[in-house]
């Protein structure tokens, strides 16, 4: 770690990886129970937190288990018993949790889980893309994506307060791109321990298995007479969480000076061409936006910070005046028409009287780099798309929506192609 600079008492400005920043946030949150199983690239998070436990820095009950299925099951039980419970995972480990993710959400337990995004087999790959968490996007968990190590730290602290809010009581996962953020060293500003403790507050469970004066049943069968109503309540809590997430982001901003919302718009005030992205790619895109703005181009970026609940209303407001929009997906839905974020954005903008032409780029699978040059090529494509749409709107809008492009992929001839080349290969010009 680097040297701290002058900060308010107890705060530090130092260099950390995303994994270190996350473990530090967990130390300051001081959960009652953490259960985890190591998996790359998440291992560094829990390894560092386990050291805090071993050194007596925190009095958390740390439960080493034999699989990720057991890890999420252990924190489910701990949370049902009234404990503030956390775990962490990545990629195939996250997929192994899939069944229990639904149980945690269905029981309305405010478990918080950092996730180091990682590709899913096969073939085997340990690097970062969003295939893992996108595969459980409908499990009933709030999903918050982080752009960098600072956001991984800030988002985890906010996640505790969001999850435990009486109007929410839903589990929250906080993602960071595997290796890109988990192992990349950055400057991170941390709060004082007491500030974090006061911000997250003391957990007061609605019910507890250990409350013998108020016994309850957990795990009961719910068939046709009650299952539907329980799922409807979960959906209503997810919808209500939008306001709570915004309120918590505002409160965190007053504390730290770093404000958060469901989305972040970057130089969108008069943007005609825009890219929408999640995670670390948003940071790269901001650099490109600045460079193109310096050349007089009206381009902008929308970062989706909260993927569940999906910020549909925010996007309709942000994008209604944009001429062309590219949605970047770091996973593929294999629907034959683009990635999961693209499908959500199209649905959100459906019916806008003058919405943008929308197209999709799948990129970065298995940790493949996305460069500023690639992003710049997407903006170039958008300019051409907007020009063509002004002449043949119906045809161009339909083609753009139905044809996903693969950015930075190696084609059969062995050459890496640009986004513009992908359009040509698809016969759209």
Coordinates of C-alpha atoms in Angstrom, one line a residue, residues 58-293:
X58 CA -12.6 -8.5 13.7
X59 CA -14.7 -10.8 15.8
X60 CA -16.6 -12.3 12.9
X61 CA -17.4 -16.0 12.9
X62 CA -15.6 -17.2 9.9
X63 CA -16.8 -20.5 8.4
X64 CA -14.6 -22.2 5.8
X65 CA -16.7 -24.6 3.8
X66 CA -16.2 -27.3 1.2
X67 CA -18.0 -25.6 -1.7
X68 CA -19.8 -22.4 -2.7
X69 CA -23.2 -24.2 -2.4
X70 CA -22.3 -24.7 1.2
X71 CA -21.0 -21.1 1.6
X72 CA -24.3 -19.5 0.5
X73 CA -26.3 -22.1 2.5
X74 CA -24.3 -21.3 5.6
X75 CA -24.9 -17.5 5.3
X76 CA -28.6 -18.3 4.6
X77 CA -28.8 -20.1 7.9
X78 CA -26.8 -17.4 9.7
X79 CA -29.0 -14.6 8.3
X80 CA -32.2 -16.4 9.2
X81 CA -30.8 -16.7 12.7
X82 CA -30.5 -12.9 12.8
X83 CA -26.8 -12.4 11.9
X84 CA -25.4 -9.9 9.5
X85 CA -24.0 -12.4 7.1
X86 CA -21.7 -12.2 4.0
X87 CA -19.9 -14.4 1.6
X88 CA -18.0 -13.8 -1.7
X89 CA -17.5 -15.8 -4.8
X90 CA -16.8 -15.8 -8.6
X91 CA -17.6 -17.5 -11.9
X92 CA -18.2 -21.2 -11.5
X93 CA -18.5 -20.8 -7.7
X94 CA -21.3 -18.3 -8.3
X95 CA -23.0 -20.7 -10.6
X96 CA -22.8 -23.4 -8.0
X97 CA -24.8 -21.1 -5.7
X98 CA -27.6 -20.6 -8.2
X99 CA -30.2 -22.8 -6.5
X100 CA -29.7 -21.1 -3.1
X101 CA -29.6 -17.6 -4.5
X102 CA -33.3 -18.0 -5.1
X103 CA -33.8 -19.3 -1.5
X104 CA -32.0 -16.3 0.1
X105 CA -34.1 -13.9 -2.0
X106 CA -37.3 -15.8 -1.4
X107 CA -36.8 -15.7 2.3
X108 CA -36.0 -11.9 2.1
X109 CA -32.7 -12.3 3.8
X110 CA -30.3 -9.3 3.5
X111 CA -27.2 -11.2 2.7
X112 CA -24.4 -9.1 1.0
X113 CA -22.0 -10.7 -1.4
X114 CA -19.0 -9.3 -3.3
X115 CA -18.6 -11.1 -6.7
X116 CA -15.5 -11.0 -8.8
X117 CA -17.0 -11.4 -12.2
X118 CA -15.5 -14.4 -14.1
X119 CA -16.2 -16.2 -17.3
X120 CA -18.0 -19.6 -17.2
X121 CA -16.7 -22.9 -18.6
X122 CA -16.4 -24.3 -21.1
X123 CA -13.7 -24.0 -22.1
X124 CA -12.1 -23.2 -18.8
X125 CA -11.3 -19.6 -18.3
X126 CA -10.4 -17.7 -15.1
X127 CA -10.6 -14.2 -16.4
X128 CA -13.3 -11.6 -16.1
X129 CA -16.6 -11.2 -18.0
X130 CA -20.2 -10.9 -16.8
X131 CA -21.4 -14.4 -17.7
X132 CA -21.7 -15.5 -14.1
X133 CA -23.9 -12.8 -12.6
X134 CA -25.9 -12.4 -15.7
X135 CA -26.9 -16.0 -15.5
X136 CA -28.6 -15.3 -12.2
X137 CA -30.0 -11.9 -13.0
X138 CA -33.6 -13.1 -12.2
X139 CA -32.8 -14.7 -8.8
X140 CA -34.2 -11.8 -6.9
X141 CA -30.9 -10.2 -5.8
X142 CA -30.1 -6.5 -6.2
X143 CA -27.1 -6.3 -8.5
X144 CA -24.6 -3.4 -8.3
X145 CA -21.7 -3.1 -10.7
X146 CA -18.5 -1.3 -9.8
X147 CA -16.3 0.6 -12.2
X148 CA -13.1 0.5 -10.2
X149 CA -11.7 -0.4 -6.8
X150 CA -13.1 2.8 -5.2
X151 CA -16.6 1.9 -6.3
X152 CA -16.1 -1.7 -5.1
X153 CA -15.3 -0.3 -1.7
X154 CA -18.1 2.3 -1.7
X155 CA -20.8 0.0 -3.1
X156 CA -20.2 -2.7 -0.6
X157 CA -20.7 -0.3 2.3
X158 CA -23.9 1.0 0.8
X159 CA -25.1 -2.5 0.0
X160 CA -25.4 -3.4 3.7
X161 CA -27.7 -0.4 4.3
X162 CA -29.8 -1.1 1.2
X163 CA -30.2 -4.8 1.9
X164 CA -31.3 -4.3 5.5
X165 CA -33.7 -1.4 4.9
X166 CA -37.2 -2.4 6.2
X167 CA -38.7 -1.6 2.8
X168 CA -36.2 -3.8 0.9
X169 CA -34.9 -6.8 2.9
X170 CA -33.3 -8.3 -0.1
X171 CA -29.8 -9.8 -0.8
X172 CA -27.4 -7.6 -2.6
X173 CA -24.4 -8.6 -4.8
X174 CA -21.7 -6.1 -5.5
X175 CA -19.6 -7.0 -8.6
X176 CA -16.2 -6.1 -9.8
X177 CA -14.5 -7.3 -13.0
X178 CA -12.2 -10.2 -12.2
X179 CA -8.5 -9.4 -12.4
X180 CA -9.1 -6.0 -14.0
X181 CA -10.4 -4.6 -10.7
X182 CA -9.7 -7.3 -8.2
X183 CA -6.0 -7.4 -9.0
X184 CA -5.5 -3.9 -10.4
X185 CA -3.8 -1.4 -8.1
X186 CA -5.5 2.0 -7.8
X187 CA -5.8 4.9 -5.4
X188 CA -8.7 4.3 -3.0
X189 CA -10.0 6.7 -0.3
X190 CA -11.3 4.8 2.7
X191 CA -13.5 6.1 5.5
X192 CA -12.8 5.9 9.1
X193 CA -13.9 2.7 10.9
X194 CA -16.4 4.6 13.0
X195 CA -17.8 6.4 10.0
X196 CA -18.6 3.1 8.3
X197 CA -20.0 1.5 11.5
X198 CA -22.3 4.5 12.0
X199 CA -23.3 4.5 8.3
X200 CA -24.3 0.8 8.2
X201 CA -25.8 0.9 11.7
X202 CA -26.7 -2.0 13.9
X203 CA -28.5 -4.8 12.2
X204 CA -32.0 -5.4 13.6
X205 CA -33.5 -8.5 11.9
X206 CA -37.2 -8.5 11.4
X207 CA -37.3 -12.1 12.7
X208 CA -34.8 -14.6 14.1
X209 CA -34.8 -18.3 14.3
X210 CA -33.2 -17.9 17.7
X211 CA -36.0 -15.9 19.1
X212 CA -37.7 -18.6 21.1
X213 CA -40.4 -16.2 22.4
X214 CA -41.6 -15.7 18.8
X215 CA -41.1 -19.1 17.0
X216 CA -41.3 -19.2 13.3
X217 CA -41.0 -21.7 10.5
X218 CA -38.4 -21.4 7.7
X219 CA -38.4 -23.7 4.7
X220 CA -42.1 -24.5 4.8
X221 CA -43.8 -25.8 1.7
X222 CA -45.7 -23.0 -0.3
X223 CA -47.9 -24.4 -3.0
X224 CA -50.6 -22.9 -5.1
X225 CA -52.3 -21.2 -2.2
X226 CA -49.4 -18.9 -1.2
X227 CA -46.3 -19.2 -3.5
X228 CA -47.5 -16.7 -6.0
X229 CA -48.2 -14.0 -3.4
X230 CA -44.7 -14.4 -1.9
X231 CA -43.1 -13.9 -5.3
X232 CA -45.3 -10.9 -5.9
X233 CA -44.1 -9.4 -2.7
X234 CA -40.5 -10.0 -3.7
X235 CA -41.1 -8.2 -7.0
X236 CA -42.7 -5.2 -5.2
X237 CA -39.7 -5.0 -2.8
X238 CA -37.3 -5.0 -5.7
X239 CA -39.2 -2.2 -7.4
X240 CA -39.3 -0.2 -4.1
X241 CA -35.6 -0.7 -3.7
X242 CA -34.9 1.9 -6.5
X243 CA -35.8 4.7 -4.1
X244 CA -33.8 3.3 -1.2
X245 CA -30.7 2.7 -3.4
X246 CA -30.9 6.3 -4.5
X247 CA -31.4 7.6 -1.0
X248 CA -28.5 5.5 0.3
X249 CA -26.3 6.8 -2.6
X250 CA -27.2 10.4 -1.6
X251 CA -26.5 9.7 2.1
X252 CA -23.2 8.1 1.2
X253 CA -22.4 11.2 -0.9
X254 CA -23.0 13.5 2.1
X255 CA -20.6 11.4 4.1
X256 CA -17.8 10.8 1.6
X257 CA -18.3 13.4 -1.1
X258 CA -18.9 10.5 -3.6
X259 CA -22.5 10.4 -4.7
X260 CA -24.1 7.4 -6.4
X261 CA -27.4 6.8 -8.3
X262 CA -28.9 4.0 -10.3
X263 CA -27.0 5.2 -13.3
X264 CA -24.2 7.7 -14.1
X265 CA -24.3 9.9 -17.2
X266 CA -21.0 11.2 -18.5
X267 CA -21.1 14.2 -20.8
X268 CA -24.6 13.3 -22.0
X269 CA -26.0 16.9 -21.8
X270 CA -26.1 17.3 -25.6
X271 CA -24.9 13.9 -26.7
X272 CA -26.1 12.7 -30.1
X273 CA -24.2 9.4 -30.0
X274 CA -23.9 7.3 -26.8
X275 CA -22.5 4.1 -25.4
X276 CA -24.0 2.3 -22.5
X277 CA -21.7 0.0 -20.5
X278 CA -21.3 -1.7 -17.1
X279 CA -18.3 -2.2 -14.9
X280 CA -14.7 -1.2 -15.7
X281 CA -15.3 -0.6 -19.4
X282 CA -17.1 2.6 -18.4
X283 CA -13.8 4.0 -17.2
X284 CA -12.1 3.3 -20.5
X285 CA -15.1 4.8 -22.4
X286 CA -14.9 8.0 -20.4
X287 CA -11.3 8.6 -21.7
X288 CA -12.6 8.1 -25.3
X289 CA -15.5 10.4 -24.7
X290 CA -13.1 13.2 -23.5
X291 CA -10.9 12.7 -26.6
X292 CA -13.8 12.8 -29.0
X293 CA -15.4 15.8 -27.3

